[in-house]
Tab-separated table of C-alpha atoms and ligand atoms in Angstrom:
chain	number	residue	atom	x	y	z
A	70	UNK	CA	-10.897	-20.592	18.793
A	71	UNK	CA	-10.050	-18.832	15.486
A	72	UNK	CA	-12.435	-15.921	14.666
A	73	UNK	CA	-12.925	-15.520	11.191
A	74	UNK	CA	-11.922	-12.222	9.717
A	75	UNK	CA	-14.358	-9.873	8.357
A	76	UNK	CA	-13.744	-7.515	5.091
A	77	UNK	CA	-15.525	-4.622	4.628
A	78	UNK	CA	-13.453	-1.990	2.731
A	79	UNK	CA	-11.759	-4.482	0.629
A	80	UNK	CA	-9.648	-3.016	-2.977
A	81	UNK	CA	-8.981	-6.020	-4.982
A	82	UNK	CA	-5.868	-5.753	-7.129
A	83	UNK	CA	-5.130	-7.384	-9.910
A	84	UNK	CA	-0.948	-7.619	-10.111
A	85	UNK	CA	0.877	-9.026	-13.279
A	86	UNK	CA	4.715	-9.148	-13.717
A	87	UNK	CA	6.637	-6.004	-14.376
A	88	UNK	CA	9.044	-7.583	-16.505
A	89	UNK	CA	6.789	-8.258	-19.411
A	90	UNK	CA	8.802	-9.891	-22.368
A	91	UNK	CA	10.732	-13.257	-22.140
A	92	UNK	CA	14.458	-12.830	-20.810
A	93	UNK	CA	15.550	-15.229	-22.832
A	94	UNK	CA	13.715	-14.459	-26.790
A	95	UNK	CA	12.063	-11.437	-25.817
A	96	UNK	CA	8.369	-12.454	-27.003
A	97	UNK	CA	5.322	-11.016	-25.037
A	98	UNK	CA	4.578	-13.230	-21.773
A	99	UNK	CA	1.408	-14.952	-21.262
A	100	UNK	CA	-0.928	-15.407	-18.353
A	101	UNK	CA	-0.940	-18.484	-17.543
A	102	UNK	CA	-2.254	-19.034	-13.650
A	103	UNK	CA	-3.313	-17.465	-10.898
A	104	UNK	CA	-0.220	-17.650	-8.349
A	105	UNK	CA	-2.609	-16.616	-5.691
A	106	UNK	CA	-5.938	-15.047	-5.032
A	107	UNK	CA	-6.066	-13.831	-1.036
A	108	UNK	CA	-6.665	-11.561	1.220
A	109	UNK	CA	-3.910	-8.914	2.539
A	110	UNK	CA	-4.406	-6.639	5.606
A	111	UNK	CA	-1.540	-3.568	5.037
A	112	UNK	CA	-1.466	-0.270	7.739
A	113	UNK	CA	-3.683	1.430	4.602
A	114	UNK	CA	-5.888	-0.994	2.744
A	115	UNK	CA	-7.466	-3.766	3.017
A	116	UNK	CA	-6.272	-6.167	-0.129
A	117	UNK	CA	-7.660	-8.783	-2.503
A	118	UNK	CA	-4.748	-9.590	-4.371
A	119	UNK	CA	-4.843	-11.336	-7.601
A	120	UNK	CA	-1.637	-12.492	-8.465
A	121	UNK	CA	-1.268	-13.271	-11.650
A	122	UNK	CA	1.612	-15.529	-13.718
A	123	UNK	CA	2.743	-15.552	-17.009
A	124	UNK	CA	5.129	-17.601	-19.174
A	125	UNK	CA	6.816	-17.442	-23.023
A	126	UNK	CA	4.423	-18.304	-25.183
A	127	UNK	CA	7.262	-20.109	-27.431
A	128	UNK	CA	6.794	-23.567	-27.139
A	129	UNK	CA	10.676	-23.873	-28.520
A	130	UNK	CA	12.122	-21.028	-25.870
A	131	UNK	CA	14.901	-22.503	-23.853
A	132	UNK	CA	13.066	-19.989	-20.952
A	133	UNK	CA	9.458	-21.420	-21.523
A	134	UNK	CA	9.587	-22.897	-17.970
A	135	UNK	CA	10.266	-19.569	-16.151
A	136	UNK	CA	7.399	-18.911	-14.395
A	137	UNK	CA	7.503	-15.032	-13.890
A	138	UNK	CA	5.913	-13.346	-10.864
A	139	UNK	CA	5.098	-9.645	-9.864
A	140	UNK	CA	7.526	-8.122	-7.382
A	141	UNK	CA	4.777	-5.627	-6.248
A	142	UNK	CA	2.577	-8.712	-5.350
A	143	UNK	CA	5.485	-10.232	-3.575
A	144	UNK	CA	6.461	-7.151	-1.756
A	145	UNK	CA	3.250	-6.681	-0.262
A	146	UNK	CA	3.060	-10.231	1.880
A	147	UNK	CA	5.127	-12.690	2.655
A	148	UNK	CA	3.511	-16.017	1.749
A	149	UNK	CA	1.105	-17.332	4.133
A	150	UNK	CA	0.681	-14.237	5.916
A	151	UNK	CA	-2.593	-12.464	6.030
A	152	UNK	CA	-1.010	-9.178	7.649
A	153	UNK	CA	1.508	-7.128	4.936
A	154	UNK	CA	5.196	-6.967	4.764
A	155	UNK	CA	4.372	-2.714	6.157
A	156	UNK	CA	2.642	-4.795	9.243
A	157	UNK	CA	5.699	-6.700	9.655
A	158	UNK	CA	8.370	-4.312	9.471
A	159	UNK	CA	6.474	-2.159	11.551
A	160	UNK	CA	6.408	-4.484	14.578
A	161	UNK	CA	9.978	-5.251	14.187
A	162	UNK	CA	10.978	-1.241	13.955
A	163	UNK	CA	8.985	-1.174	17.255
A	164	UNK	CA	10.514	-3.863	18.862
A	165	UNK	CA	13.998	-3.502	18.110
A	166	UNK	CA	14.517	0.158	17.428
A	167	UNK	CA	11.736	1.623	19.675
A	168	UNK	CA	12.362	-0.931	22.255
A	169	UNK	CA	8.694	-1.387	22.805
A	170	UNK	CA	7.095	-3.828	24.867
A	171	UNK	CA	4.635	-6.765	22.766
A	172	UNK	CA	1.425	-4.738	24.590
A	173	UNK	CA	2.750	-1.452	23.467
A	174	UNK	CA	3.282	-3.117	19.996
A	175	UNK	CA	-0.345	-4.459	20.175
A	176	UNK	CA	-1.841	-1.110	21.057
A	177	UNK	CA	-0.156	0.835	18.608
A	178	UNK	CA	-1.213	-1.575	15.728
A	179	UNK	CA	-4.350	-2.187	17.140
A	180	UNK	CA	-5.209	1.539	16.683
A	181	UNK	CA	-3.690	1.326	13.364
A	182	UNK	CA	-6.211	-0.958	12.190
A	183	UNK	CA	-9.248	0.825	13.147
A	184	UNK	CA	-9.963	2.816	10.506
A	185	UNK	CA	-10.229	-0.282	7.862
A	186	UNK	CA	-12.357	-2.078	10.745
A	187	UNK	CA	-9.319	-4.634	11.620
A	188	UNK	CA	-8.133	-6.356	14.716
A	189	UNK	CA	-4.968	-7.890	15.384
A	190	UNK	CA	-4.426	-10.345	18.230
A	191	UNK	CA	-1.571	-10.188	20.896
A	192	UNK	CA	-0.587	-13.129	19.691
A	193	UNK	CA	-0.684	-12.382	16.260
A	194	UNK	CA	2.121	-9.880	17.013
A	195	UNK	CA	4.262	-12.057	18.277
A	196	UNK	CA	3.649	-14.255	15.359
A	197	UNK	CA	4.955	-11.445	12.970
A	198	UNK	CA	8.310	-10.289	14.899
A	199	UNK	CA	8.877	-14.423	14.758
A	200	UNK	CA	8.251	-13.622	10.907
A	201	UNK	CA	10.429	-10.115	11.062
A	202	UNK	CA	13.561	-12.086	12.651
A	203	UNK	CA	13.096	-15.110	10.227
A	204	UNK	CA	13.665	-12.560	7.585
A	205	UNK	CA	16.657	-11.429	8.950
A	206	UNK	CA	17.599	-14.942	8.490
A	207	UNK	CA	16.263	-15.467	5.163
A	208	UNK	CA	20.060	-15.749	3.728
A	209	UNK	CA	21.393	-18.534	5.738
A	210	UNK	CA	17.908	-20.627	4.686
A	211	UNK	CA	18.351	-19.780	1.189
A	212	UNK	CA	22.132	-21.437	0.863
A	213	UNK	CA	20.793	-24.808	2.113
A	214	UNK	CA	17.580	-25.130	0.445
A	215	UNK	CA	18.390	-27.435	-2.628
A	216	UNK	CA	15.092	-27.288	-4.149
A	217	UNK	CA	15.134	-23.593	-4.399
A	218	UNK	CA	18.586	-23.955	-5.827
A	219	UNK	CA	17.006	-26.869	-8.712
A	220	UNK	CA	14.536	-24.108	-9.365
A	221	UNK	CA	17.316	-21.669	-9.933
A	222	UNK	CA	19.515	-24.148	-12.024
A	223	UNK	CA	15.978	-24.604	-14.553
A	224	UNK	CA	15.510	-20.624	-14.448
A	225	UNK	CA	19.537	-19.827	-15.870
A	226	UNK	CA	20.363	-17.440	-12.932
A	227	UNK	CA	18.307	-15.148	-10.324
A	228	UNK	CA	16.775	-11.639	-10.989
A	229	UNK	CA	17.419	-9.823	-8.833
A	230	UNK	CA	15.107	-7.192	-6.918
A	231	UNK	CA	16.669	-4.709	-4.214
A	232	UNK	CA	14.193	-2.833	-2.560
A	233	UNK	CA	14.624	-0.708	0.237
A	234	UNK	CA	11.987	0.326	2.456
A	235	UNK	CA	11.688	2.923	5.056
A	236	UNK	CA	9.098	2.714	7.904
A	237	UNK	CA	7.321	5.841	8.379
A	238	UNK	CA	9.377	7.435	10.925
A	239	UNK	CA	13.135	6.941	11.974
A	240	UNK	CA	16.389	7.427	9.866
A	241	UNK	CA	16.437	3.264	8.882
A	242	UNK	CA	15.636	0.812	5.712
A	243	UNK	CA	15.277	-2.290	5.203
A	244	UNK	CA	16.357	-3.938	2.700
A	245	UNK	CA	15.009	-6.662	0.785
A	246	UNK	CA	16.822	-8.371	-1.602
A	247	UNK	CA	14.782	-10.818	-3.819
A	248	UNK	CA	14.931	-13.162	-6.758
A	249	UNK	CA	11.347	-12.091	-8.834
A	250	UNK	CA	11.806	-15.150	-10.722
A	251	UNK	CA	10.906	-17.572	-7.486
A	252	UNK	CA	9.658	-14.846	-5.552
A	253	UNK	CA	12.270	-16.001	-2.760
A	254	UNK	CA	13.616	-13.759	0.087
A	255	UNK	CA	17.423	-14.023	-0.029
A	256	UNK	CA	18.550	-11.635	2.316
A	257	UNK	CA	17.197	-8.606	4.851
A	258	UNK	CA	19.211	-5.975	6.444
A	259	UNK	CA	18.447	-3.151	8.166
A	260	UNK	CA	20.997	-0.416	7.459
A	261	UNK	CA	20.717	3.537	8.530
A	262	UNK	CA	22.931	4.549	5.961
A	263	UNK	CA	22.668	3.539	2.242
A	264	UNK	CA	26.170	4.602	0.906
A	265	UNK	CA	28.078	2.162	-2.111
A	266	UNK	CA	30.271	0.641	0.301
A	267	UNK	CA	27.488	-0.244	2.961
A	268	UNK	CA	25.139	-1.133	0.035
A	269	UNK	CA	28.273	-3.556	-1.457
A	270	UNK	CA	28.316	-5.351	1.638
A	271	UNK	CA	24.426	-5.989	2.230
A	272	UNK	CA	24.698	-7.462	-1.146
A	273	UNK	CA	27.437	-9.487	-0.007
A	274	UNK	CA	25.214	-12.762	0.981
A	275	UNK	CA	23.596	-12.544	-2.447
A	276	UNK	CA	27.126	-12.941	-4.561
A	277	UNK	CA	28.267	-15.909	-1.496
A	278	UNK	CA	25.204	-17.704	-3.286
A	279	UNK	CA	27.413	-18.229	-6.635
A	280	UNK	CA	24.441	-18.033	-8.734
A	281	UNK	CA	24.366	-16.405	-12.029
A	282	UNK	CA	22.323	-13.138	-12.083
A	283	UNK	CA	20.714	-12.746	-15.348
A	284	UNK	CA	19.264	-8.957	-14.019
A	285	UNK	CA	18.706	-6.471	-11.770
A	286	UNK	CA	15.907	-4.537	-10.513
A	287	UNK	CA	15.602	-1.710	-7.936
A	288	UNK	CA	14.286	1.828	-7.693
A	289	UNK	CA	18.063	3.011	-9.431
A	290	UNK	CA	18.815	5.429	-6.299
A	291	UNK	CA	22.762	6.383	-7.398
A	292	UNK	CA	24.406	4.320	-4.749
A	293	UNK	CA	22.422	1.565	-5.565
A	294	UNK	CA	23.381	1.473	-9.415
A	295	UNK	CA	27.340	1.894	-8.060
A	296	UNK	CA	27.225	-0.757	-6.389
A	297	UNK	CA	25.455	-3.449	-8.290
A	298	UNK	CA	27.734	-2.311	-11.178
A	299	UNK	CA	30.679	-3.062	-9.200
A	300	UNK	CA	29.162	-6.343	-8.061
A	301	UNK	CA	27.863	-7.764	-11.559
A	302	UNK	CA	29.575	-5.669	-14.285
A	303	UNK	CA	27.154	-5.564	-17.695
A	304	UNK	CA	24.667	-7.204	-15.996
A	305	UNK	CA	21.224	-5.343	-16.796
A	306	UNK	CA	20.032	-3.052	-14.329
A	307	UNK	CA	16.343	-2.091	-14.965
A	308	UNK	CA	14.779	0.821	-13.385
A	309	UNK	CA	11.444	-0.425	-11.352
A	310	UNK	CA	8.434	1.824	-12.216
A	311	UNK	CA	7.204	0.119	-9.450
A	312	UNK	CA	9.735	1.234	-6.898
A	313	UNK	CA	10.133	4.636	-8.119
A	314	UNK	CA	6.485	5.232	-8.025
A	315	UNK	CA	5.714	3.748	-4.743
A	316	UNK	CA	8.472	6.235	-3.358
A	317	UNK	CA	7.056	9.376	-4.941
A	318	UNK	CA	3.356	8.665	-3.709
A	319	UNK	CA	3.984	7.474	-0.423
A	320	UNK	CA	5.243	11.300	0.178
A	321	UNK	CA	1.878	12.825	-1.328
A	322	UNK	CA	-0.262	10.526	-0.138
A	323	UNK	CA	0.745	11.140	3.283
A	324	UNK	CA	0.930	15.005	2.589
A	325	UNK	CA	-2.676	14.285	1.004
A	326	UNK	CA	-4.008	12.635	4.436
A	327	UNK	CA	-2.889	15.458	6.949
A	328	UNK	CA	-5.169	17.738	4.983
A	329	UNK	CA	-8.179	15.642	4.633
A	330	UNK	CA	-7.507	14.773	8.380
A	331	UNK	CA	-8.061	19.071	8.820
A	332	UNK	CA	-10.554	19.877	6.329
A	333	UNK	CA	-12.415	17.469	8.057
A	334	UNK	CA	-11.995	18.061	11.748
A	335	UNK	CA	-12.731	21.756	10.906
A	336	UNK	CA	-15.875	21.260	9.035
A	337	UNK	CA	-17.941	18.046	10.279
A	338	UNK	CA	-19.168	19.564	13.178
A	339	UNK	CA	-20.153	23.104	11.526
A	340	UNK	CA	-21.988	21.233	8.867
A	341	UNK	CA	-23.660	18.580	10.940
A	342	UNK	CA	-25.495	20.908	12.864
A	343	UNK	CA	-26.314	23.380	10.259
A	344	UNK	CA	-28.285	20.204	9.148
A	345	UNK	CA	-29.708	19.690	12.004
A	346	UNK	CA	-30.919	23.422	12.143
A	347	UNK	CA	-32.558	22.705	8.354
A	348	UNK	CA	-34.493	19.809	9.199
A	349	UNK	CA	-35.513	21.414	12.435
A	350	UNK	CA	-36.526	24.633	10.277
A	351	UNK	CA	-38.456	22.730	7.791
A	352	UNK	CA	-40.449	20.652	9.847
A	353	UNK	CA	-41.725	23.871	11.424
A	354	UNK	CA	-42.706	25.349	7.878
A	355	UNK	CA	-43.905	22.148	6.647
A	356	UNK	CA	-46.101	22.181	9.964
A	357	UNK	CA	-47.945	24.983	8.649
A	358	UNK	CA	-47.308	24.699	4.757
A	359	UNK	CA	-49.856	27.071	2.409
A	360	UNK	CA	-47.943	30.190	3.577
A	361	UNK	CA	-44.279	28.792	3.992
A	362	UNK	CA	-44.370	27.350	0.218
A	363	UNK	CA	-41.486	29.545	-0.711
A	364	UNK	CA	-39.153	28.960	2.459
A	365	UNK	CA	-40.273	25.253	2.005
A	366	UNK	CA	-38.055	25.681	-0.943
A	367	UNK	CA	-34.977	27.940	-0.043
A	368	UNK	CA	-34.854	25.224	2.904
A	369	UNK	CA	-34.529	22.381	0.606
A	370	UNK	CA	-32.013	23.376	-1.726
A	371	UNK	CA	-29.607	24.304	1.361
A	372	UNK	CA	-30.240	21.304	2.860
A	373	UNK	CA	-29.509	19.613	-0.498
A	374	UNK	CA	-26.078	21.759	-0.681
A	375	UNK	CA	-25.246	21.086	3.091
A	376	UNK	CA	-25.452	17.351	2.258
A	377	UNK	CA	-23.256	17.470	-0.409
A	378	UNK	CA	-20.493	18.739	1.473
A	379	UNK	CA	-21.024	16.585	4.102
A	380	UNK	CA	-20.501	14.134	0.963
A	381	UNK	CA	-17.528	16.099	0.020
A	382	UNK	CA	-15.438	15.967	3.444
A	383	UNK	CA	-16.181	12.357	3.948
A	384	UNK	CA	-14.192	11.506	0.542
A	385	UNK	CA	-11.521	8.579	1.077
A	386	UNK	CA	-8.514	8.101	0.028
A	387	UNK	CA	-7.229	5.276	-2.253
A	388	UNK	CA	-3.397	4.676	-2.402
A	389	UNK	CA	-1.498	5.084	-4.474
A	390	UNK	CA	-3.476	7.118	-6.659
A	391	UNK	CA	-6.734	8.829	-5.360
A	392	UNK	CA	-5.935	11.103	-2.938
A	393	UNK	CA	-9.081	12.361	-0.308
A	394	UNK	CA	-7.726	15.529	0.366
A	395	UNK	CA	-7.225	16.622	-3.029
A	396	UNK	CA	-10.862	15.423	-4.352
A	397	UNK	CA	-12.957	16.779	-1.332
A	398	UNK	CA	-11.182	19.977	-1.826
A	399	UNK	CA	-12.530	19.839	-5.923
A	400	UNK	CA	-15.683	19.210	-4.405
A	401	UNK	CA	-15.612	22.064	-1.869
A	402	UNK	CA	-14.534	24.445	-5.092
A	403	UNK	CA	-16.956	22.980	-7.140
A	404	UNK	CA	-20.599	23.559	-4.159
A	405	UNK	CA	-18.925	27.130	-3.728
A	406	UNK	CA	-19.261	28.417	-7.209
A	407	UNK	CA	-22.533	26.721	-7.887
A	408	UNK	CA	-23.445	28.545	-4.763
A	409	UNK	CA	-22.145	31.971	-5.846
A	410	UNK	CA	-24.013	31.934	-9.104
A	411	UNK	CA	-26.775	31.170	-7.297
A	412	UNK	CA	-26.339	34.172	-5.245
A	413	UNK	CA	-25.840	35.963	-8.160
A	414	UNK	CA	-29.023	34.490	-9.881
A	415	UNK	CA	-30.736	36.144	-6.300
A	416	UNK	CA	-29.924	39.544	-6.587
A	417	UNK	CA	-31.526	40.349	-9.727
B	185	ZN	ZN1	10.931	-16.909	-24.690
């Protein structure tokens, strides 16, 4: 029997496309539905996503009935799956690269999880390397699908998104090449080195499709620009904030965790039982009060102080953007002034 899934740290997100004028007359899109509003469990957060999709709002635009999609919202889950695209590569980097076993897989995930107060079956593992190697295979089921071809045919071309991602450790990417305007796979390759030439011929099932390719988007890494300009001359290559920004923060927020990780190994204990000593303390001078009035006091405003920085080393992180380490150290700065001018405020 299916358990049902429990959220407790849950981040809803709201995504919208990043291409936000019409390709075809260039007027501001409109929302116009909510692709999808579901849960998403990734290695860091646990998701509501929101996906939103807009339109041209000109009822005469020839590309009124392109529907257009975020590629961040895309990139996060395959549709269908509850677990994230990270989840996915992840167990297929295990399997194939680490050559681990499914229990080792399990384990390793399973720990993963803990912090955001998930579980992940055995079985559920299996189910995403079955989803990894499908991926691989995402090309040949692209060529034969006819509808998705129709919907290409209505939409004047493909737009290309080539996004390569790198698990946390070893020297590989993935790469993911995708058409934002259907939100369609169309080919995955793991390569370990991302020159022009071995970038060319990853890109290679995407030209066999002979379908016209109105853009392109990727994070612009040099090799990548070479070789979609050899590939599509004059096409338009936009730069993806989203790409570029995911890249930079992925490197600080990890930086950002190893510290919090310290701060707070070196400090919980210290401060939990210098608590414990306060409360202890002030029972005993609230035991016999009258006389103790004044230690009553000093006792309270330490304890006060020693709770806010248990506060302060129990700050969480937030990808991409609100990094744990960096605010509990604000806070840390912030209780050690207040309490030097209080020391200050003592000696006169
Ligand atoms: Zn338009």
């Amino acid at each position: 029997m299916n358990k049902k899934k429990r959220y407790h740290q849950v981040v809803k997100r709201i995504l919208c496309p990043e291409v936000t004028h019409c390709l075809t007359c260039q007027s501001k899109l409109k929302r116009c539905v909510t692709i999808s509003d579901r849960m998403i469990i990734t290695l860091k957060q646990v998701i509501r996503l929101v996906h939103c999709g807009y339109r041209c709002p000109q009822e005469e635009c020839p590309g009124r009935s392109i529907l257009y999609r975020s590629m961040e919202a895309d990139a996060l889950a395959l549709s269908g799956f509850t677990f994230g695209l990270d989840i996915v590569l992840e167990v297929g980097h295990l399997r194939l690269s680490e050559h681990k076993t499914v229990d080792e897989i399990h384990q390793h995930l399973s720990q993963q999880l803990v912090p955001l107060e998930q579980t992940i079956s055995r079985r559920e593992i299996l189910f995403l390397f079955e989803a990894y190697t499908a991926l691989l295979r995402a090309g040949t089921e692209v060529t034969c699908d006819e509808a998705w071809k129709e919907q290409v045919r209505k939409n004047k071309g493909i737009l290309l998104s080539i996004d390569g991602i790198q698990p946390d450790h070893g020297n590989e990417t993935i790469y993911l090449m995708r058409d934002v305007l259907t939100g369609r796979i169309l080919h995955a390759e793991n390569v370990t080195e991302s020159t022009k030439e071995r970038l060319k011929q990853i890109l290679t099932p995407v030209v066999a499709l002979k379908v016209p390719v109105v853009g392109v988007i990727s994070d612009a890494q040099p090799t990548e620009l070479q070789a979609v300009a050899g590939l599509w001359p004059g096409v338009p290559h936009q730069i993806c904030q989203f790409h570029a920004i995911r890249e930079a923060g992925r490197l600080i927020y990890n930086a950002d965790a190893r510290v919090r990780k310290d701060l707070r190994i070196r400090m919980q204990q210290k401060t939990h039982e210098f608590r414990q000593n306060i409360h202890k303390r002030l029972r005993e001078a609230e035991e016999q009060k009258g006389e103790k009035e004044q230690e009553i006091q000093q006792l309270q405003i330490l304890e006060e102080y020693a709770a806010m920085v248990e506060g302060a080393i129990n700050t969480e992180s937030k990808a991409p953007f609100q990094y744990g380490g960096l605010n509990m150290q604000e806070a840390l700065i912030a209780i050690e002034s207040s309490l030097e001018k209080l020391e200050k405020r003592g000696e006169q």
